[in-house]
Structures are given as structure tokens and as C-alpha cells.
Amino acid sequence: MVMKNNTNAYRSNQSLNSNPYFENLYNIDGRRLLLNKAGSGGPAVVFLPAAGMVGLDYLNIHHSISEHTTSVIYDRAGTGWSEQVKLPRSAQEVTGELRHLLNHAGIPAPYLFVGHSLGGLYAQRYAQCFPNEVAGMVLLEPVHEDYLTRTPKFKKRYLFSQSVAVLRTFLTYKRSFRGLYEHMFSKWPDAVREPLIEYHTRTFLKMNAEKKNLNTQLYRELRTGGDLPDVPLIVFTAMETDAMTSLVTSQSFLHEITEPFNHVKKTIYKNLANSVSYGEHRILENAGHASIHIDCPDEVVKAILDLLDKRVA
């Protein structure tokens, strides 16, 4: 059921009532979830946002893909313009909710998932639970359990400088983050840009809330969920430090961690890509983790189209 009224208390801007980007709410298990669909054909491409991010953050890629097939962006419950719930949530709950939402929206399987960071973990968990419904996956630096054991340990003096940098950022976070989001969404349509900037400026800490159970639950769900289905897979590694990380990280700490951390990332994601028959690892030299889809949109679109072409072939 599509609901065309935006009366939820979490909508701070009543002008969104007449904004088509924020209208498509579906009643799923008693909760209202925002989903936008564009284009036609299949398999449908479904974007799973990173922690703290929302569907409209990927509007640039969504528009490009809709010229070739059905493209879907959505907000998980507890995020964006979907109904608010207590965070964090299990991967099982998130993926089950997504499945119900896609069914209610009339978007048939199979799906090609584009999962970013935490969204990449959810994409893999969906593939474990419903392997026949997944046509392929493009994973943009998905969170991975191997980071817990393979990330280098750093000296205390760098950790101290990092703590100072975080404190300084949060003392001025509204000004700092608003400028960051203004830059990120500078090419977004007027009807979307300001609501997105205002949302992210108000809810920056939601990123931490969404992934609070990453180490205690989500990794375990994925580890014990079985093998991934043998579907086409492209995994991206971003080599640059994005603006988000630079805001909350001291320069000395960045200098210390960048090279060893990038080496670990490349190894982890190469191994993930090699876990299926048609897996490919691609490196983006000019992209940062939080902004892969903004720094290198053409490369992300190409990866999606490559998997769509393989599906057709």
C-alpha cells in the first residue's frame, strides 16, 4: 500500500508533502518505508546505503541506471524518511524487511544489489537467505569481519592526537558537516539537496547507532549464514581518504594508518571477490570510502552495467 501523506513526526519540513521524491511510502509490517523506483525492466538494481546514509544519497547513480533497467533506492526503517525504530537492528530483520518492501512495491526478483559499507553486509546476508532472488552484487567497500584481526595496531601518541581531532570536530560539527554535505550534494536537484543536507546535519550520530552491533551480532550472522550464492560479484576498494574521514581524523594519524590500512583493504576485498566463480576486484585510486558513488560515479555505473550485460549474456 502506497501512502501519499507525510505526517510522521520525524518529518521536520512540511513542504515535503508535495515533493515527489519523498512521497512513496509503503506500509510494511506496520511501518512506513520510503522507496523510489525509476526505469523499467530487469533485473532491478537495488541500492543498500551505508550506515547513516539514505537512498537519496545515491540519486546520481539511480538516475543513470534507470535509463537501462529498473532502479530502486530506499530508506531502511530507522533512517531517512522511513519510520523511526530503535537502532541497531539485526541483519535478518533488515533483509526480511527489504524483501517484504520489494514485494509490496511490485518489484520482482531477481535483484542486482549495490551495497555500500554496512549496506554491503546486508546485501550479502540477503543473498545467503534468498539465493534464488539475487542476480549479482556490486559491493562498495563492504564492512568485513577481517578488519577486526588484520588492521594494524597504532602507537598511543597517534591515538591521542586522533582523540583531539574528534573532539575538535564535534565542537563545531554543525558547521563542519553542513559544508561537507553541501559539497557532496551540489549537483543534486533543488528539491532534494536542502532536505538531504538538513537531515544529515541533524542525524550524523545515526551512523554509529546503525552499526553499534556490527562486532557483536552482524558479523556473526554473516559468518554463520553459509556461503554466498555463486552469482556475479564486483568488489570496490577506494584508496583515497574521503572528506568525512578527514574531518574526524588528525593528519598525523592519517599519515600513520593510510598505507597499511589500504594494503589490508585490498587483500580483504580481493579475497571476497575470489570467493565466487565470477568475482572481480576493482580499485578506485581517486575515491574515498564514504563518497565512492560521488567521487567515481561513472566507474560504479559501469560495474553495474557490466553485471547486467553478463546477466543478459
Tab-separated table of C-alpha atoms in Angstrom:
chain	number	residue	atom	x	y	z
A	1	MET	CA	0.000	0.000	0.000
A	2	VAL	CA	1.455	3.356	-1.031
A	3	MET	CA	0.727	6.171	1.399
A	4	LYS	CA	0.770	9.693	-0.011
A	5	ASN	CA	0.737	11.562	3.273
A	6	ASN	CA	3.876	12.540	5.091
A	7	THR	CA	2.531	13.193	8.569
A	8	ASN	CA	5.210	11.360	10.545
A	9	ALA	CA	6.696	13.291	13.448
A	10	TYR	CA	10.187	12.701	12.102
A	11	ARG	CA	9.435	14.834	9.019
A	12	SER	CA	10.585	18.251	10.113
A	13	ASN	CA	9.840	20.002	6.820
A	14	GLN	CA	6.138	20.021	5.927
A	15	SER	CA	6.904	21.274	2.419
A	16	LEU	CA	7.983	17.731	1.602
A	17	ASN	CA	4.287	16.799	1.415
A	18	SER	CA	4.237	17.906	-2.224
A	19	ASN	CA	7.758	16.738	-3.087
A	20	PRO	CA	7.629	13.610	-5.293
A	21	TYR	CA	10.995	12.361	-4.031
A	22	PHE	CA	9.547	11.893	-0.533
A	23	GLU	CA	6.018	10.721	-1.306
A	24	ASN	CA	6.259	6.989	-1.948
A	25	LEU	CA	5.708	5.422	1.459
A	26	TYR	CA	4.809	1.754	1.764
A	27	ASN	CA	3.171	0.207	4.815
A	28	ILE	CA	5.354	-2.784	5.682
A	29	ASP	CA	4.582	-4.718	8.871
A	30	GLY	CA	3.014	-1.621	10.400
A	31	ARG	CA	5.875	0.703	9.445
A	32	ARG	CA	6.042	3.268	6.676
A	33	LEU	CA	9.091	2.908	4.437
A	34	LEU	CA	10.243	5.251	1.680
A	35	LEU	CA	11.060	3.712	-1.706
A	36	ASN	CA	11.644	5.387	-5.058
A	37	LYS	CA	11.534	3.381	-8.272
A	38	ALA	CA	12.586	4.568	-11.711
A	39	GLY	CA	13.028	2.927	-15.087
A	40	SER	CA	11.745	-0.446	-16.222
A	41	GLY	CA	12.949	-3.943	-16.967
A	42	GLY	CA	15.018	-6.396	-15.025
A	43	PRO	CA	16.841	-7.427	-13.114
A	44	ALA	CA	16.093	-4.487	-10.855
A	45	VAL	CA	19.085	-2.719	-9.318
A	46	VAL	CA	18.549	-2.086	-5.595
A	47	PHE	CA	20.790	0.271	-3.602
A	48	LEU	CA	21.565	-0.558	0.042
A	49	PRO	CA	23.002	2.559	1.748
A	50	ALA	CA	25.948	2.737	4.114
A	51	ALA	CA	25.352	3.275	7.841
A	52	GLY	CA	23.816	6.701	8.418
A	53	MET	CA	23.185	7.207	4.716
A	54	VAL	CA	19.873	7.142	2.860
A	55	GLY	CA	18.556	6.167	-0.539
A	56	LEU	CA	18.575	9.668	-2.000
A	57	ASP	CA	22.316	9.928	-1.329
A	58	TYR	CA	22.668	7.650	-4.379
A	59	LEU	CA	20.347	9.661	-6.618
A	60	ASN	CA	23.085	10.330	-9.190
A	61	ILE	CA	23.687	6.609	-9.794
A	62	HIS	CA	19.955	5.848	-9.524
A	63	HIS	CA	19.150	8.213	-12.401
A	64	SER	CA	21.872	6.738	-14.612
A	65	ILE	CA	20.838	3.129	-14.003
A	66	SER	CA	17.139	3.879	-14.568
A	67	GLU	CA	17.981	4.529	-18.215
A	68	HIS	CA	18.860	0.834	-18.559
A	69	THR	CA	16.658	-1.091	-16.114
A	70	THR	CA	14.512	-0.681	-13.008
A	71	SER	CA	16.418	1.164	-10.293
A	72	VAL	CA	15.386	1.268	-6.642
A	73	ILE	CA	16.544	3.456	-3.759
A	74	TYR	CA	15.020	3.202	-0.289
A	75	ASP	CA	15.465	4.088	3.375
A	76	ARG	CA	15.728	1.347	5.975
A	77	ALA	CA	13.392	1.648	8.951
A	78	GLY	CA	15.011	3.975	11.475
A	79	THR	CA	16.758	6.034	8.791
A	80	GLY	CA	15.937	8.848	6.408
A	81	TRP	CA	12.267	9.370	5.619
A	82	SER	CA	11.167	5.906	6.667
A	83	GLU	CA	9.537	5.397	10.039
A	84	GLN	CA	11.819	5.589	13.044
A	85	VAL	CA	12.651	2.445	15.027
A	86	LYS	CA	15.172	1.607	17.697
A	87	LEU	CA	18.672	1.026	16.331
A	88	PRO	CA	20.700	-1.106	15.839
A	89	ARG	CA	18.868	-3.986	14.193
A	90	SER	CA	19.827	-7.486	13.129
A	91	ALA	CA	20.756	-8.242	9.532
A	92	GLN	CA	17.955	-10.806	9.464
A	93	GLU	CA	15.413	-8.117	10.345
A	94	VAL	CA	16.763	-5.626	7.824
A	95	THR	CA	16.870	-8.098	4.929
A	96	GLY	CA	13.441	-9.547	5.704
A	97	GLU	CA	12.008	-6.044	5.761
A	98	LEU	CA	13.617	-5.250	2.406
A	99	ARG	CA	12.190	-8.393	0.864
A	100	HIS	CA	8.672	-7.501	2.015
A	101	LEU	CA	9.098	-3.941	0.756
A	102	LEU	CA	10.217	-5.010	-2.714
A	103	ASN	CA	7.300	-7.433	-2.959
A	104	HIS	CA	4.774	-4.798	-1.858
A	105	ALA	CA	6.227	-2.303	-4.347
A	106	GLY	CA	5.720	-4.795	-7.180
A	107	ILE	CA	9.424	-5.191	-7.948
A	108	PRO	CA	10.065	-8.834	-8.849
A	109	ALA	CA	13.241	-10.788	-8.186
A	110	PRO	CA	15.971	-11.386	-9.079
A	111	TYR	CA	17.774	-8.264	-7.879
A	112	LEU	CA	21.204	-6.834	-8.526
A	113	PHE	CA	22.261	-5.309	-5.214
A	114	VAL	CA	24.570	-2.322	-4.863
A	115	GLY	CA	25.678	-2.404	-1.232
A	116	HIS	CA	27.809	0.335	0.303
A	117	SER	CA	29.750	-0.329	3.534
A	118	LEU	CA	27.138	-1.624	6.035
A	119	GLY	CA	24.740	-1.985	3.115
A	120	GLY	CA	27.241	-4.407	1.591
A	121	LEU	CA	26.882	-6.688	4.604
A	122	TYR	CA	23.086	-6.554	4.289
A	123	ALA	CA	23.348	-7.399	0.574
A	124	GLN	CA	25.425	-10.473	1.353
A	125	ARG	CA	23.044	-11.554	4.113
A	126	TYR	CA	20.094	-11.246	1.719
A	127	ALA	CA	21.989	-13.399	-0.773
A	128	GLN	CA	22.573	-16.038	1.914
A	129	CYS	CA	18.893	-16.088	2.934
A	130	PHE	CA	17.320	-15.838	-0.524
A	131	PRO	CA	19.964	-17.004	-3.036
A	132	ASN	CA	17.486	-17.517	-5.887
A	133	GLU	CA	16.461	-13.850	-5.675
A	134	VAL	CA	19.914	-12.379	-6.292
A	135	ALA	CA	21.259	-11.824	-9.808
A	136	GLY	CA	24.552	-10.257	-8.699
A	137	MET	CA	26.179	-7.770	-6.362
A	138	VAL	CA	28.315	-4.655	-6.617
A	139	LEU	CA	29.866	-4.030	-3.197
A	140	LEU	CA	31.375	-0.640	-2.393
A	141	GLU	CA	33.888	-1.312	0.389
A	142	PRO	CA	31.557	-3.549	2.420
A	143	VAL	CA	32.242	-3.842	6.146
A	144	HIS	CA	34.171	-7.065	6.798
A	145	GLU	CA	34.997	-9.102	9.876
A	146	ASP	CA	38.646	-9.479	8.874
A	147	TYR	CA	39.186	-5.830	9.814
A	148	LEU	CA	38.984	-6.940	13.457
A	149	THR	CA	42.114	-9.066	13.226
A	150	ARG	CA	44.062	-7.685	10.271
A	151	THR	CA	44.046	-3.957	10.957
A	152	PRO	CA	47.457	-2.801	12.255
A	153	LYS	CA	47.744	-1.579	15.833
A	154	PHE	CA	48.929	2.000	16.206
A	155	LYS	CA	51.051	3.833	18.736
A	156	LYS	CA	49.412	5.608	21.658
A	157	ARG	CA	50.661	9.036	20.613
A	158	TYR	CA	48.689	8.804	17.370
A	159	LEU	CA	45.601	7.650	19.211
A	160	PHE	CA	45.836	10.707	21.467
A	161	SER	CA	46.069	13.095	18.522
A	162	GLN	CA	43.126	11.301	16.955
A	163	SER	CA	41.032	11.842	20.093
A	164	VAL	CA	41.823	15.555	20.000
A	165	ALA	CA	40.773	15.749	16.344
A	166	VAL	CA	37.449	14.054	17.051
A	167	LEU	CA	36.735	16.388	19.969
A	168	ARG	CA	37.543	19.456	17.889
A	169	THR	CA	35.252	18.290	15.086
A	170	PHE	CA	32.290	17.618	17.329
A	171	LEU	CA	32.595	21.009	18.983
A	172	THR	CA	31.917	22.568	15.582
A	173	TYR	CA	30.139	19.642	13.927
A	174	LYS	CA	27.135	21.503	12.501
A	175	ARG	CA	29.230	23.987	10.566
A	176	SER	CA	31.810	21.381	9.529
A	177	PHE	CA	29.390	18.736	8.369
A	178	ARG	CA	26.989	21.116	6.679
A	179	GLY	CA	29.819	22.341	4.461
A	180	LEU	CA	30.765	18.765	3.665
A	181	TYR	CA	27.224	17.800	2.651
A	182	GLU	CA	26.755	20.991	0.634
A	183	HIS	CA	29.757	19.936	-1.424
A	184	MET	CA	28.659	16.292	-1.717
A	185	PHE	CA	25.167	17.113	-2.953
A	186	SER	CA	25.961	20.215	-5.011
A	187	LYS	CA	24.702	18.552	-8.209
A	188	TRP	CA	21.535	17.073	-6.695
A	189	PRO	CA	18.161	18.586	-7.744
A	190	ASP	CA	16.990	21.572	-5.708
A	191	ALA	CA	14.023	19.573	-4.381
A	192	VAL	CA	16.390	17.038	-2.787
A	193	ARG	CA	19.556	18.932	-1.886
A	194	GLU	CA	18.423	21.018	1.085
A	195	PRO	CA	16.331	18.286	2.763
A	196	LEU	CA	19.299	15.908	2.479
A	197	ILE	CA	21.769	18.426	3.892
A	198	GLU	CA	19.435	19.283	6.761
A	199	TYR	CA	18.776	15.606	7.523
A	200	HIS	CA	22.431	14.597	7.604
A	201	THR	CA	23.448	17.623	9.661
A	202	ARG	CA	20.840	16.703	12.297
A	203	THR	CA	21.426	12.956	12.360
A	204	PHE	CA	25.159	12.434	11.971
A	205	LEU	CA	25.345	10.141	15.013
A	206	LYS	CA	22.786	7.787	13.446
A	207	MET	CA	25.714	6.252	11.599
A	208	ASN	CA	27.118	4.975	14.895
A	209	ALA	CA	23.698	3.800	16.080
A	210	GLU	CA	23.126	1.684	12.959
A	211	LYS	CA	26.420	-0.169	13.242
A	212	LYS	CA	26.594	-0.424	17.036
A	213	ASN	CA	26.040	-4.203	16.857
A	214	LEU	CA	28.472	-4.758	13.988
A	215	ASN	CA	31.083	-6.614	16.026
A	216	THR	CA	28.683	-8.274	18.463
A	217	GLN	CA	25.987	-9.526	16.076
A	218	LEU	CA	26.150	-8.625	12.400
A	219	TYR	CA	29.495	-10.225	11.625
A	220	ARG	CA	28.353	-13.402	13.398
A	221	GLU	CA	25.141	-13.516	11.358
A	222	LEU	CA	27.117	-13.306	8.131
A	223	ARG	CA	29.808	-15.761	9.269
A	224	THR	CA	27.296	-18.420	10.280
A	225	GLY	CA	24.849	-17.778	7.432
A	226	GLY	CA	26.512	-20.069	4.907
A	227	ASP	CA	28.311	-19.468	1.640
A	228	LEU	CA	27.347	-16.734	-0.763
A	229	PRO	CA	25.493	-17.942	-3.838
A	230	ASP	CA	27.712	-18.209	-6.877
A	231	VAL	CA	26.480	-15.017	-8.553
A	232	PRO	CA	28.491	-12.345	-10.398
A	233	LEU	CA	30.229	-10.037	-7.944
A	234	ILE	CA	32.315	-6.874	-8.218
A	235	VAL	CA	34.000	-5.513	-5.102
A	236	PHE	CA	35.466	-1.998	-4.999
A	237	THR	CA	38.352	-0.714	-2.899
A	238	ALA	CA	38.689	3.070	-2.507
A	239	MET	CA	42.247	4.288	-1.988
A	240	GLU	CA	41.725	7.964	-1.130
A	241	THR	CA	40.849	9.443	2.251
A	242	ASP	CA	37.403	10.951	1.903
A	243	ALA	CA	36.356	14.318	3.293
A	244	MET	CA	34.255	12.697	6.021
A	245	THR	CA	37.253	10.823	7.418
A	246	SER	CA	39.494	13.873	7.143
A	247	LEU	CA	37.076	15.860	9.311
A	248	VAL	CA	37.349	13.493	12.248
A	249	THR	CA	40.941	12.280	11.867
A	250	SER	CA	44.183	14.020	12.739
A	251	GLN	CA	46.703	14.429	9.932
A	252	SER	CA	49.400	12.603	11.902
A	253	PHE	CA	47.093	9.652	12.447
A	254	LEU	CA	46.094	9.621	8.767
A	255	HIS	CA	49.749	9.617	7.754
A	256	GLU	CA	50.379	6.656	10.025
A	257	ILE	CA	47.418	4.490	9.013
A	258	THR	CA	46.781	5.115	5.305
A	259	GLU	CA	49.348	2.852	3.660
A	260	PRO	CA	48.975	-0.220	5.926
A	261	PHE	CA	45.203	0.148	6.047
A	262	ASN	CA	44.919	0.332	2.247
A	263	HIS	CA	47.051	-2.798	1.959
A	264	VAL	CA	44.703	-4.635	4.327
A	265	LYS	CA	41.631	-3.412	2.444
A	266	LYS	CA	42.920	-4.590	-0.917
A	267	THR	CA	43.677	-8.042	0.458
A	268	ILE	CA	40.293	-8.398	2.160
A	269	TYR	CA	38.288	-7.317	-0.862
A	270	LYS	CA	40.332	-9.337	-3.328
A	271	ASN	CA	39.668	-12.451	-1.241
A	272	LEU	CA	35.962	-11.631	-1.095
A	273	ALA	CA	35.796	-11.247	-4.872
A	274	ASN	CA	37.605	-14.559	-5.311
A	275	SER	CA	35.035	-16.377	-3.165
A	276	VAL	CA	32.718	-16.789	-6.193
A	277	SER	CA	33.314	-18.042	-9.733
A	278	TYR	CA	32.727	-14.680	-11.376
A	279	GLY	CA	34.177	-12.276	-8.875
A	280	GLU	CA	36.204	-9.196	-9.701
A	281	HIS	CA	38.112	-6.760	-7.529
A	282	ARG	CA	38.360	-3.188	-8.803
A	283	ILE	CA	40.464	-0.432	-7.265
A	284	LEU	CA	39.477	3.240	-7.321
A	285	GLU	CA	42.518	5.437	-6.784
A	286	ASN	CA	40.517	8.686	-6.586
A	287	ALA	CA	37.624	7.716	-4.313
A	288	GLY	CA	37.087	7.734	-0.558
A	289	HIS	CA	35.079	5.223	1.446
A	290	ALA	CA	32.026	7.349	2.276
A	291	SER	CA	31.889	9.033	-1.114
A	292	ILE	CA	32.724	6.293	-3.638
A	293	HIS	CA	29.479	6.872	-5.545
A	294	ILE	CA	30.109	10.616	-5.675
A	295	ASP	CA	33.852	10.570	-6.371
A	296	CYS	CA	33.665	7.911	-9.104
A	297	PRO	CA	30.050	7.602	-10.306
A	298	ASP	CA	30.994	6.546	-13.839
A	299	GLU	CA	33.033	3.614	-12.546
A	300	VAL	CA	30.207	2.459	-10.285
A	301	VAL	CA	27.669	2.736	-13.100
A	302	LYS	CA	29.982	0.783	-15.406
A	303	ALA	CA	30.316	-2.017	-12.857
A	304	ILE	CA	26.530	-2.290	-12.555
A	305	LEU	CA	26.097	-2.309	-16.326
A	306	ASP	CA	28.858	-4.904	-16.679
A	307	LEU	CA	26.930	-7.263	-14.415
A	308	LEU	CA	23.661	-6.503	-16.186
A	309	ASP	CA	25.322	-7.322	-19.512
A	310	LYS	CA	26.664	-10.565	-18.086
A	311	ARG	CA	23.187	-11.437	-16.851
A	312	VAL	CA	21.732	-10.854	-20.319
A	313	ALA	CA	24.541	-12.823	-21.973
